[in-house]
PDB file of C-alpha atoms in Angstrom:
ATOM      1  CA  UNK A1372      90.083 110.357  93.134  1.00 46.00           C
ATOM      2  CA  UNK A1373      94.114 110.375  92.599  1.00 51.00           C
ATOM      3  CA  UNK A1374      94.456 113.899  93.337  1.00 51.00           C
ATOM      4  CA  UNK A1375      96.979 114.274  96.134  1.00 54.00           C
ATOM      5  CA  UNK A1376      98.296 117.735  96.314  1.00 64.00           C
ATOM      6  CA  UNK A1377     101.538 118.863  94.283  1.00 68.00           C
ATOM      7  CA  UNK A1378     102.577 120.138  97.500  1.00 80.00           C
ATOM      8  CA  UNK A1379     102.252 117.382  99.335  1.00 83.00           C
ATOM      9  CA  UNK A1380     103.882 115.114  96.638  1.00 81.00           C
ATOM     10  CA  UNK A1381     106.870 117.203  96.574  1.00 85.00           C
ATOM     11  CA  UNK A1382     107.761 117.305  99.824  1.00 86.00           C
ATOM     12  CA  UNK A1383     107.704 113.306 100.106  1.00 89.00           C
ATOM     13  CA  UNK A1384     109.635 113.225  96.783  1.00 83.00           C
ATOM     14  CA  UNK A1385     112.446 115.821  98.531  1.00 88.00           C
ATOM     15  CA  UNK A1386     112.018 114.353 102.100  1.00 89.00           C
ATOM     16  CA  UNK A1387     113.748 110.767 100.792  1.00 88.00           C
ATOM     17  CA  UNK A1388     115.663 111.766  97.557  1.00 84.00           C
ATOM     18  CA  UNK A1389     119.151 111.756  99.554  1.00 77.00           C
ATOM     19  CA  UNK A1390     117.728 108.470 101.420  1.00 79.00           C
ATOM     20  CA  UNK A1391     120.521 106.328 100.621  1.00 73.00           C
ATOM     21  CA  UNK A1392     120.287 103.442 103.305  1.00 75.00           C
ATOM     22  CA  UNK A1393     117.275 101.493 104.790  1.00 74.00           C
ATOM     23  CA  UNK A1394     118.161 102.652 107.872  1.00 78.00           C
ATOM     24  CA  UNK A1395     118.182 106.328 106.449  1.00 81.00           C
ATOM     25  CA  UNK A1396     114.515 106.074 104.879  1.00 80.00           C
ATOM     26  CA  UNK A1397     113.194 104.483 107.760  1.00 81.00           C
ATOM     27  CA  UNK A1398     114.316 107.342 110.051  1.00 86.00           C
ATOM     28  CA  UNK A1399     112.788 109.717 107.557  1.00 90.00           C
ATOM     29  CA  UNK A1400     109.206 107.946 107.896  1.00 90.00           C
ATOM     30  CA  UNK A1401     109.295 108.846 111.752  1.00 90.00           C
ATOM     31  CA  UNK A1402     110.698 112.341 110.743  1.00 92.00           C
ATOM     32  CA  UNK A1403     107.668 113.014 108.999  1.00 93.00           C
ATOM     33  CA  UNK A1404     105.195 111.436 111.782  1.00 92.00           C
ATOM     34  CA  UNK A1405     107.261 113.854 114.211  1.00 93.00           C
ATOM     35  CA  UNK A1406     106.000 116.929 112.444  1.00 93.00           C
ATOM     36  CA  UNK A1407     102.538 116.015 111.963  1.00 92.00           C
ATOM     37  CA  UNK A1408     103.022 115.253 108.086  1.00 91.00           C
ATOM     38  CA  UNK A1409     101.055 112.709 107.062  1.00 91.00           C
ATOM     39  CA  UNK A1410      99.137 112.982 103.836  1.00 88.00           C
ATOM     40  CA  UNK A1411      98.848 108.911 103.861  1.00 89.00           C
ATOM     41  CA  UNK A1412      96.365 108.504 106.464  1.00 90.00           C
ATOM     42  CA  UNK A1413      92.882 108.777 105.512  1.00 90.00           C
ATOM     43  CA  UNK A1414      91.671 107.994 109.163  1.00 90.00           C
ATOM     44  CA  UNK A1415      89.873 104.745 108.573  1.00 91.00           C
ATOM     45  CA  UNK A1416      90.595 101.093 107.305  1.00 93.00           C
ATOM     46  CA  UNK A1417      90.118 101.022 103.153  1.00 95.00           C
ATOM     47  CA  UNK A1418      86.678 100.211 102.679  1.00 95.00           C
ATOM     48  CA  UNK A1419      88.270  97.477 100.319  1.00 97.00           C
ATOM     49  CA  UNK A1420      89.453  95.546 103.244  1.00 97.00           C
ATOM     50  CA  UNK A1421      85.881  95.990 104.941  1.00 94.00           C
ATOM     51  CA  UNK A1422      84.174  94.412 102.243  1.00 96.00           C
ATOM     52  CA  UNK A1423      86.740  91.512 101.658  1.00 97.00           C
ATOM     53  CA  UNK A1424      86.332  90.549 105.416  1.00 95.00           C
ATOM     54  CA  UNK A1425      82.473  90.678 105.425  1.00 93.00           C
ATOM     55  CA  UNK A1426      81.662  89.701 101.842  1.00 95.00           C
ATOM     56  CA  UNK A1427      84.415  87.486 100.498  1.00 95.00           C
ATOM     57  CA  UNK A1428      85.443  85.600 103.507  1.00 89.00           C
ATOM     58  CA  UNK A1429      86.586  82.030 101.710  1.00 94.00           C
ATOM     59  CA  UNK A1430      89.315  84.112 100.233  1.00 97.00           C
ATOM     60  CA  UNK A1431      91.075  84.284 103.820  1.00 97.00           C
ATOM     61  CA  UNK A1432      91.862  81.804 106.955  1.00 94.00           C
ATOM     62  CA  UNK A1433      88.415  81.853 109.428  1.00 91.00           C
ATOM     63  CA  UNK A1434      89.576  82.699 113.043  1.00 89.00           C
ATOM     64  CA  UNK A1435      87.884  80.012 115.218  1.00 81.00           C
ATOM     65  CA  UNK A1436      87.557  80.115 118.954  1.00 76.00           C
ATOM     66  CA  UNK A1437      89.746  77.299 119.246  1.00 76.00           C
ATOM     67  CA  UNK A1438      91.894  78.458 116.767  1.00 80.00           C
ATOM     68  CA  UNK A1439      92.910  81.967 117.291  1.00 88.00           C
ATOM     69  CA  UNK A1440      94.928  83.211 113.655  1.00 96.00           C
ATOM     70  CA  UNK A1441      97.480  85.686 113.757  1.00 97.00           C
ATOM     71  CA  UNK A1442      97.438  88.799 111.832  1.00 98.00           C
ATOM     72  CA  UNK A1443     100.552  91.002 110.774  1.00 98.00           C
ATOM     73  CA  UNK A1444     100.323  94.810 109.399  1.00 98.00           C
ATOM     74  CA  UNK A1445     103.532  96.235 108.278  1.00 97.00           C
ATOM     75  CA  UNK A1446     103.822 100.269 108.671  1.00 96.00           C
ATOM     76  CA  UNK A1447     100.417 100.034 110.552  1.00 96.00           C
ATOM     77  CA  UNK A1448     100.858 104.010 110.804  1.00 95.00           C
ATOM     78  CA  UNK A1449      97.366 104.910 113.480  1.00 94.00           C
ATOM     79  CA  UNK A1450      96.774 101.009 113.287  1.00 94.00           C
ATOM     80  CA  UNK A1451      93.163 101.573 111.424  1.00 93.00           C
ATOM     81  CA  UNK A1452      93.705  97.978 109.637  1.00 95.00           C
ATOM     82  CA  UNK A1453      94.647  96.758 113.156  1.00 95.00           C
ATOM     83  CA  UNK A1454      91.471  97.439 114.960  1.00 92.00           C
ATOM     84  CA  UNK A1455      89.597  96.185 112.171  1.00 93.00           C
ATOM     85  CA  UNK A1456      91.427  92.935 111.865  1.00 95.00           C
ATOM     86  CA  UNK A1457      91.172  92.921 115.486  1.00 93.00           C
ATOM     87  CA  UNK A1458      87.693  93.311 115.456  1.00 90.00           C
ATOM     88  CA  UNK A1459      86.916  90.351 112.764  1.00 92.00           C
ATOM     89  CA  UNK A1460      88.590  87.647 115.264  1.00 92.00           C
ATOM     90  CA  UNK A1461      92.617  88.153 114.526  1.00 95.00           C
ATOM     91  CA  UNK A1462      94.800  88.424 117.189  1.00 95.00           C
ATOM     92  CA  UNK A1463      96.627  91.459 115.077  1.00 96.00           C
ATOM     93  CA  UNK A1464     100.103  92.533 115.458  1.00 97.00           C
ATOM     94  CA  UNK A1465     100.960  96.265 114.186  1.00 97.00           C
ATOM     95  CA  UNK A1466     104.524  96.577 113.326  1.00 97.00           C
ATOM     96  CA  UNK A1467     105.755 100.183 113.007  1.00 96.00           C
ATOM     97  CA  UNK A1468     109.428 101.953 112.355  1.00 93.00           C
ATOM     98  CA  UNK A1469     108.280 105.078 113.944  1.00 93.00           C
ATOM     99  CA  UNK A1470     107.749 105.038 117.275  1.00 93.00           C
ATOM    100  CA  UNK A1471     105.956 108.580 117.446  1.00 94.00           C
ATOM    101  CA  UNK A1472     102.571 106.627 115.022  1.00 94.00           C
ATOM    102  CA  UNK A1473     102.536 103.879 117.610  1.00 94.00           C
ATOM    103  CA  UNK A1474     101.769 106.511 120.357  1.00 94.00           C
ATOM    104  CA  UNK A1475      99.088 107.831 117.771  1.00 93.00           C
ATOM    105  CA  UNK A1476      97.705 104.319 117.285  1.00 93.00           C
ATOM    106  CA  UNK A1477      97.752 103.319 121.220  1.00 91.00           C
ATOM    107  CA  UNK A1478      96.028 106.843 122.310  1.00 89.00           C
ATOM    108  CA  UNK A1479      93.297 106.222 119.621  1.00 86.00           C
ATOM    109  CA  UNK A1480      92.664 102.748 120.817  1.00 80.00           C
ATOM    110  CA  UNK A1481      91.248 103.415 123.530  1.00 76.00           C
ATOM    111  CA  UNK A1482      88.763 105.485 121.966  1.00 73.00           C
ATOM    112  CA  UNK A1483      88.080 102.931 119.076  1.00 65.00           C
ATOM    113  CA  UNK A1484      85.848 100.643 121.090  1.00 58.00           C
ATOM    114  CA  UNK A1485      83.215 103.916 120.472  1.00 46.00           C
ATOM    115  CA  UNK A1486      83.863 104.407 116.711  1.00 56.00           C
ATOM    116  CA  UNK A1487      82.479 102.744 113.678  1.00 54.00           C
ATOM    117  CA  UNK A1488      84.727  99.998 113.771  1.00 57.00           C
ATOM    118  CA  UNK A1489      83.188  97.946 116.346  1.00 50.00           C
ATOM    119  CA  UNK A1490      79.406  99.183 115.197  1.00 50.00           C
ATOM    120  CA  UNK A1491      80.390  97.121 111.705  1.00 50.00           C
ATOM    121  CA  UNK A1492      81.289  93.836 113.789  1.00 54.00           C
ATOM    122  CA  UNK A1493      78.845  93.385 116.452  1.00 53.00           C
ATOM    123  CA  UNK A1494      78.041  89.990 115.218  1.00 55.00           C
ATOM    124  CA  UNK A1495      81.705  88.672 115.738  1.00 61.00           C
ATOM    125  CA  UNK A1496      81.578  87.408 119.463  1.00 64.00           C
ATOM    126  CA  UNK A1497      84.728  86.646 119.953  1.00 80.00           C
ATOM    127  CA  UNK A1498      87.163  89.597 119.435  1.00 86.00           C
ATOM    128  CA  UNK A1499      91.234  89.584 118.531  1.00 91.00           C
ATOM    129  CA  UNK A1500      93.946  90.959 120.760  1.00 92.00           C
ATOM    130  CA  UNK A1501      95.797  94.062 119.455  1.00 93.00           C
ATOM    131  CA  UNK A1502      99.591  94.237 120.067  1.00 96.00           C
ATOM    132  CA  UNK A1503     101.867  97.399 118.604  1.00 96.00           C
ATOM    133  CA  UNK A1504     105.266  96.588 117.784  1.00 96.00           C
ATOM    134  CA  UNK A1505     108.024  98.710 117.186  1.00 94.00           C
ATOM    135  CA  UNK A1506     110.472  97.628 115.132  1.00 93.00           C
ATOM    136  CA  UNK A1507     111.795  97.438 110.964  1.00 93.00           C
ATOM    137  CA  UNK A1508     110.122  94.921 109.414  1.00 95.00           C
ATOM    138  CA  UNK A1509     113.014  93.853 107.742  1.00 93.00           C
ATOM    139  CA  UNK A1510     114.788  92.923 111.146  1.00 92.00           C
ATOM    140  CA  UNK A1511     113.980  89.666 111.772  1.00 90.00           C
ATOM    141  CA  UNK A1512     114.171  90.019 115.285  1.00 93.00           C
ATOM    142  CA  UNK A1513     111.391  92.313 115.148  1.00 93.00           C
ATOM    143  CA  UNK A1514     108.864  89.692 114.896  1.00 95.00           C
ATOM    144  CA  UNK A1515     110.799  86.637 116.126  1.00 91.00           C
ATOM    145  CA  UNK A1516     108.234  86.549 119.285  1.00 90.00           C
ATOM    146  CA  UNK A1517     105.377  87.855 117.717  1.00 91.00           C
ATOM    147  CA  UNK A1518     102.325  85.604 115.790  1.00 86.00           C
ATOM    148  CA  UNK A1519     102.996  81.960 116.082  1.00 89.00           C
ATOM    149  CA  UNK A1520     106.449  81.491 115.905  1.00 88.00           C
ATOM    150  CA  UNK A1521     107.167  84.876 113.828  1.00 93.00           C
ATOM    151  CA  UNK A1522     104.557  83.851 111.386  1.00 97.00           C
ATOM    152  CA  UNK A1523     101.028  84.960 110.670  1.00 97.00           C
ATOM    153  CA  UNK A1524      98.128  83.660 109.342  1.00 98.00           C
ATOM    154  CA  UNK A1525      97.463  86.814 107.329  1.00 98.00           C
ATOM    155  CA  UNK A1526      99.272  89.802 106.039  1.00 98.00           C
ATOM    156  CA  UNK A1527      98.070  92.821 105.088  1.00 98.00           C
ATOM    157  CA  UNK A1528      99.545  95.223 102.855  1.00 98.00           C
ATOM    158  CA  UNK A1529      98.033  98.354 101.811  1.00 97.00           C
ATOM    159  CA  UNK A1530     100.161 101.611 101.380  1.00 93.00           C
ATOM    160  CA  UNK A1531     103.722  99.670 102.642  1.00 96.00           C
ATOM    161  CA  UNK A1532     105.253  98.027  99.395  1.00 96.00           C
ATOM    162  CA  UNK A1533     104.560 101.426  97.649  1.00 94.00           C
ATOM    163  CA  UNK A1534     106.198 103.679 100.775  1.00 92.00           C
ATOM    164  CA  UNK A1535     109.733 101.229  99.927  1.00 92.00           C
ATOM    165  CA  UNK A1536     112.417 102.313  97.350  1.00 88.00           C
ATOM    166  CA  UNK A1537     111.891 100.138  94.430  1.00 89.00           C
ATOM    167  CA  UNK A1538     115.578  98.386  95.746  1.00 88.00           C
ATOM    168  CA  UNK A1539     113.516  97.091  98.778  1.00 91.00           C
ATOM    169  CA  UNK A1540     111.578  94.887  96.469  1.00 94.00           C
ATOM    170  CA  UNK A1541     113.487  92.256  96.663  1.00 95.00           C
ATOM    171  CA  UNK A1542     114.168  91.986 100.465  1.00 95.00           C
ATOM    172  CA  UNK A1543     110.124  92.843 100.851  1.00 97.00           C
ATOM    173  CA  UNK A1544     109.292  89.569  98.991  1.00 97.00           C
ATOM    174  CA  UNK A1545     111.473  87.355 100.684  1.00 97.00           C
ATOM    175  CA  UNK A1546     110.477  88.734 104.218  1.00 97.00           C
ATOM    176  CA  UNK A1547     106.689  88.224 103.560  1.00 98.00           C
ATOM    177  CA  UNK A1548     107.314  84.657 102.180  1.00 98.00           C
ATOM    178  CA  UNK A1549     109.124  83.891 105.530  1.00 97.00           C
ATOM    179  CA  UNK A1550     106.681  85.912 107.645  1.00 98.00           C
ATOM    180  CA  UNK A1551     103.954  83.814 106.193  1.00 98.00           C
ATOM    181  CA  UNK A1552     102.310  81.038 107.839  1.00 97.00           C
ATOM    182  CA  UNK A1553     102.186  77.443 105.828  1.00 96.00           C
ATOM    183  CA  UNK A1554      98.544  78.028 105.451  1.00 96.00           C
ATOM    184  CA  UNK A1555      98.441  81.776 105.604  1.00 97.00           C
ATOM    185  CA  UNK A1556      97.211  84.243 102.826  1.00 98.00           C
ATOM    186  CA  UNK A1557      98.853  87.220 101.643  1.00 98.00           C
ATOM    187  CA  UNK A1558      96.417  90.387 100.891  1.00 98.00           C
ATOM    188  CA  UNK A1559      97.678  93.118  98.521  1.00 98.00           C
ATOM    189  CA  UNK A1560      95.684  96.092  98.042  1.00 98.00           C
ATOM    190  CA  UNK A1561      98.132  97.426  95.020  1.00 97.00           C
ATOM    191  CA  UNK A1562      98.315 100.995  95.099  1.00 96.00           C
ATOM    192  CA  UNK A1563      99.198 103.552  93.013  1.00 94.00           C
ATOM    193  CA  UNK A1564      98.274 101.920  90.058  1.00 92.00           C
ATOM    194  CA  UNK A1565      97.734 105.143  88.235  1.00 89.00           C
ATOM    195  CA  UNK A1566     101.182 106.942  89.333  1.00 88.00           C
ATOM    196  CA  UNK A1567     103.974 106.518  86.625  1.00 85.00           C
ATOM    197  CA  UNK A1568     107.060 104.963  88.034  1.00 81.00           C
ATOM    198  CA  UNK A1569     109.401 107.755  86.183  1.00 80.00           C
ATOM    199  CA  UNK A1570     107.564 110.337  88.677  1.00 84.00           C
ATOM    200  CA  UNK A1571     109.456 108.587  91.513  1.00 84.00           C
ATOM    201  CA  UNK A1572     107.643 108.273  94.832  1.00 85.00           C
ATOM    202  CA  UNK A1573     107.128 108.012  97.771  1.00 91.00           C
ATOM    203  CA  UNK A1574     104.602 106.621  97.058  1.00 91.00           C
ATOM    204  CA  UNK A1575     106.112 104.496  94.184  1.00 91.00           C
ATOM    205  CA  UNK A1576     103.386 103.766  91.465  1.00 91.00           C
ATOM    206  CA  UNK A1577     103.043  99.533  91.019  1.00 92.00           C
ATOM    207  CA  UNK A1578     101.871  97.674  88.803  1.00 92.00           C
ATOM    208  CA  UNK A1579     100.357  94.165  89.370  1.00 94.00           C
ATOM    209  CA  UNK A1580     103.814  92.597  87.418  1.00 92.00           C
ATOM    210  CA  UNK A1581     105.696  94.023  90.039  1.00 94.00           C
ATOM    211  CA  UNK A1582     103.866  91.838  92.883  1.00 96.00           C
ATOM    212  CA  UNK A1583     103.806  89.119  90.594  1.00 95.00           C
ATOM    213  CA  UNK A1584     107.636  89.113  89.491  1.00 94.00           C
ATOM    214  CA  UNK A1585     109.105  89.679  93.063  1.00 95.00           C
ATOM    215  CA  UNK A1586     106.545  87.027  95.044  1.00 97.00           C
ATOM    216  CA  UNK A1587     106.861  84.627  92.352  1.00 95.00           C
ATOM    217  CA  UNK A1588     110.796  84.977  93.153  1.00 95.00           C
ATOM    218  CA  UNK A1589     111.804  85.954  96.819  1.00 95.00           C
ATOM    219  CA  UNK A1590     114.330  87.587  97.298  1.00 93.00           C
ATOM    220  CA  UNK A1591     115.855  87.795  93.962  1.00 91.00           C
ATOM    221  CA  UNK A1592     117.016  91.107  92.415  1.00 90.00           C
ATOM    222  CA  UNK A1593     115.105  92.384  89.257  1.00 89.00           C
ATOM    223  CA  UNK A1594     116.191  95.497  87.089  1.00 83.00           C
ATOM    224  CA  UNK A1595     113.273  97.437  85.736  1.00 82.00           C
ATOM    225  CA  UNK A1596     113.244  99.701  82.484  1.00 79.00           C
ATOM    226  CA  UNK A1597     112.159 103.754  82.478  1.00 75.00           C
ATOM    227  CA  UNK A1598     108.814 103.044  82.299  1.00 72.00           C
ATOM    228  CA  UNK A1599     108.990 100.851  85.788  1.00 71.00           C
ATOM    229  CA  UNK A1600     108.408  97.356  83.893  1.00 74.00           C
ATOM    230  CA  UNK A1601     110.614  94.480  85.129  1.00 80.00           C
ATOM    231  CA  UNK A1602     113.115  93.964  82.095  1.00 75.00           C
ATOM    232  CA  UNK A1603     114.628  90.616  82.962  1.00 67.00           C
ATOM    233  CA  UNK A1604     113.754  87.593  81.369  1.00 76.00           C
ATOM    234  CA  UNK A1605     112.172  85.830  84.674  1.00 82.00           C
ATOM    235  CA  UNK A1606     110.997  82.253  83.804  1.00 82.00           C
ATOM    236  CA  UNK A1607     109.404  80.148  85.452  1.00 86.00           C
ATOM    237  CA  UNK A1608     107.842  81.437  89.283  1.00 87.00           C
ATOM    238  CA  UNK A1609     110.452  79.793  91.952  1.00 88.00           C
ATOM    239  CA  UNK A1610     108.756  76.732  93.823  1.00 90.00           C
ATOM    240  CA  UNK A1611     109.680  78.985  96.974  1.00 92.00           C
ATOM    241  CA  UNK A1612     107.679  81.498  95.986  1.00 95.00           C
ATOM    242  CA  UNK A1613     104.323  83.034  96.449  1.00 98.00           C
ATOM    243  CA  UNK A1614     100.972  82.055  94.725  1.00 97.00           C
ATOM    244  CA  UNK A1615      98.282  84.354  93.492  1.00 97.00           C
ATOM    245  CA  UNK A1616      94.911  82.569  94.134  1.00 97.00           C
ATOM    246  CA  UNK A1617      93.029  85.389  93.777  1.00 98.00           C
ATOM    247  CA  UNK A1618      93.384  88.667  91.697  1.00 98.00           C
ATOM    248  CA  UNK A1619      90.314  91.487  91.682  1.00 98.00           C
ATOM    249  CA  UNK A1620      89.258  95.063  91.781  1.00 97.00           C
ATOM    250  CA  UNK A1621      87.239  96.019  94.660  1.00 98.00           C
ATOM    251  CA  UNK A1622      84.083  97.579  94.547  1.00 97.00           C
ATOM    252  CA  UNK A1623      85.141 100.689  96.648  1.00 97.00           C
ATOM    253  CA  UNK A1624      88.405 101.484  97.823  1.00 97.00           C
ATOM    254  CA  UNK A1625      90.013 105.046  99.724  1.00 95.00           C
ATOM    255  CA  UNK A1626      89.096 108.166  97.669  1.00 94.00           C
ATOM    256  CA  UNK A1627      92.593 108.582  96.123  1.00 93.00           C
ATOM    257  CA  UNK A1628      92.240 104.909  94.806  1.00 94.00           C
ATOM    258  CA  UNK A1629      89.256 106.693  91.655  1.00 95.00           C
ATOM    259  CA  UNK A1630      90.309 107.928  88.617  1.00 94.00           C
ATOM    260  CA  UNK A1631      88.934 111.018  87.818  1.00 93.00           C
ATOM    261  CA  UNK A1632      85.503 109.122  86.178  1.00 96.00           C
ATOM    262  CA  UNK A1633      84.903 107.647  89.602  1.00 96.00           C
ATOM    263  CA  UNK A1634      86.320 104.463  88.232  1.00 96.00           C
ATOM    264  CA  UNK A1635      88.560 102.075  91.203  1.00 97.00           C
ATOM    265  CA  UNK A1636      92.058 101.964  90.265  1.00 97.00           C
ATOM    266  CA  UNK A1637      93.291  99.482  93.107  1.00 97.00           C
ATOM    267  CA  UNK A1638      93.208  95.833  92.630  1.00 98.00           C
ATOM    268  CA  UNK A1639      93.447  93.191  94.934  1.00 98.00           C
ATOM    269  CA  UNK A1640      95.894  90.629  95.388  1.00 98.00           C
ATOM    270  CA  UNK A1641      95.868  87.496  97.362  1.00 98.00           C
ATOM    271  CA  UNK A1642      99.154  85.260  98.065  1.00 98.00           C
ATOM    272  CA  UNK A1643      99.536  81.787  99.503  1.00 98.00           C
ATOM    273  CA  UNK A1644     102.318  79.466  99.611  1.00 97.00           C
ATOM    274  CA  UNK A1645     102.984  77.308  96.647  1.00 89.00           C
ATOM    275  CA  UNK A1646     101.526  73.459  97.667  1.00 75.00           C
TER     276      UNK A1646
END
């Protein structure tokens, strides 16, 4: 259930309160990775994404043989998603700030092949190719040689919308609108759903209006009230923007994803490109 320590909450909250650049709250990420801080990692993929890649698979691009799709996870921390992706027939790309979780994520790969991961996939034949990246994912040059033409087929974004300041929001949407391919989908776990946004974050609490008001408008600057509700009077979705063709709570999710009834919290959100 959502019960991550006080302690742990309030050292995020004082780690990145005098983070006033994007530059300064990425370092601060690696900071923490550096000392062995990581409260965020739960140490294998959410158990929502399992069951939307073996269950629900007309929700998302097939990899083919002949077709090998592209796979991006942003802040891919140990890289979890990444095998798992991977392992499902993506040729996965796992784009991290810090370079100290990419080191985690490389030495556990070669252990992966032994874990769980690959046990849940045996009937995929034909595997993905894994690739780390270090880099800001707001950098275009980051990506620029990565997926096919620095786009991917699917995204896949867990804990990294919620790990931004809320002013990120805006640059966020309009970077996963570029990053996605024509045909690709989008896949939001949204997380905290339970946290109010006046408690401040990391990790921010989100609502499903906030993915809907920034991907339905890339790039454009909303103000939100105290309560973390987008106050503008938005309109119309942009015809640049992002679609939701899908919107769902899974059936399980990571334990801090309950309420305290045993209920899921998360939801599931998936994006395409407007036709």
């Amino acid at each position: 259930m959502a019960n991550q320590s006080t302690d742990a909450r309030a050292k995020l909250f004082n780690h990145f309160s005098k983070a006033n650049s994007f530059t300064e709250y990425s370092k601060r990420w690696d900071e923490l990775w550096k000392q062995g801080f990581c409260p965020w990692d739960k140490g294998s993929p959410n158990p929502a994404l399992i069951d939307l890649l073996t269950e629900q698979k007309g929700l998302l691009p097939q990899p083919q043989k002949s077709n090998r799709l592209k796979a991006l996870v942003p802040g891919c921390g140990k890289g979890y998603d990444v095998y798992l992706l991977a392992a499902h027939g993506y040729d996965t790309f796992g784009l991290e700030i810090s370079e100290t979780a990419l080191t985690e994520a490389r030495n556990l790969e070669k252990n992966v092949k032994h874990t769980e991961l690959s046990q849940m996939t045996d009937s995929v034949k034909d595997k993905g190719n894994i690739e780390w990246v270090a880099g800001d994912f707001f950098d275009i040059k980051s990506l620029e040689n990565a997926g096919n033409n620095g786009q991917f087929d699917l995204i896949y974004d867990y804990t990294f919308l919620c790990a931004l300041h809320p002013s990120m929001r805006s640059t966020w949407s309009k970077r996963m609108t570029e990053l996605l391919a024509p045909n690709g989908r989008l896949v939001c776990i949204e997380f905290p759903t339970y946290k109010p946004h006046s408690t401040g974050g990391p990790p921010w609490g989100l609502s499903s209006e906030v993915y809907e008001a920034h991907l339905g408008r890339p790039g454009r600057e909303l103000m939100y009230d105290e309560s973390g509700l987008v106050k503008d009077d938005l309109g119309e979705p942009e015809c640049t923007g992002l679609h939701q063709i899908a919107h769902f709570q899974p059936k399980r999710t990571h334990p801090i994803g309950y309420d305290k009834n045993g209920e899921v919290m998360d939801w599931i959100g998936i994006w395409a490109h407007s036709v």
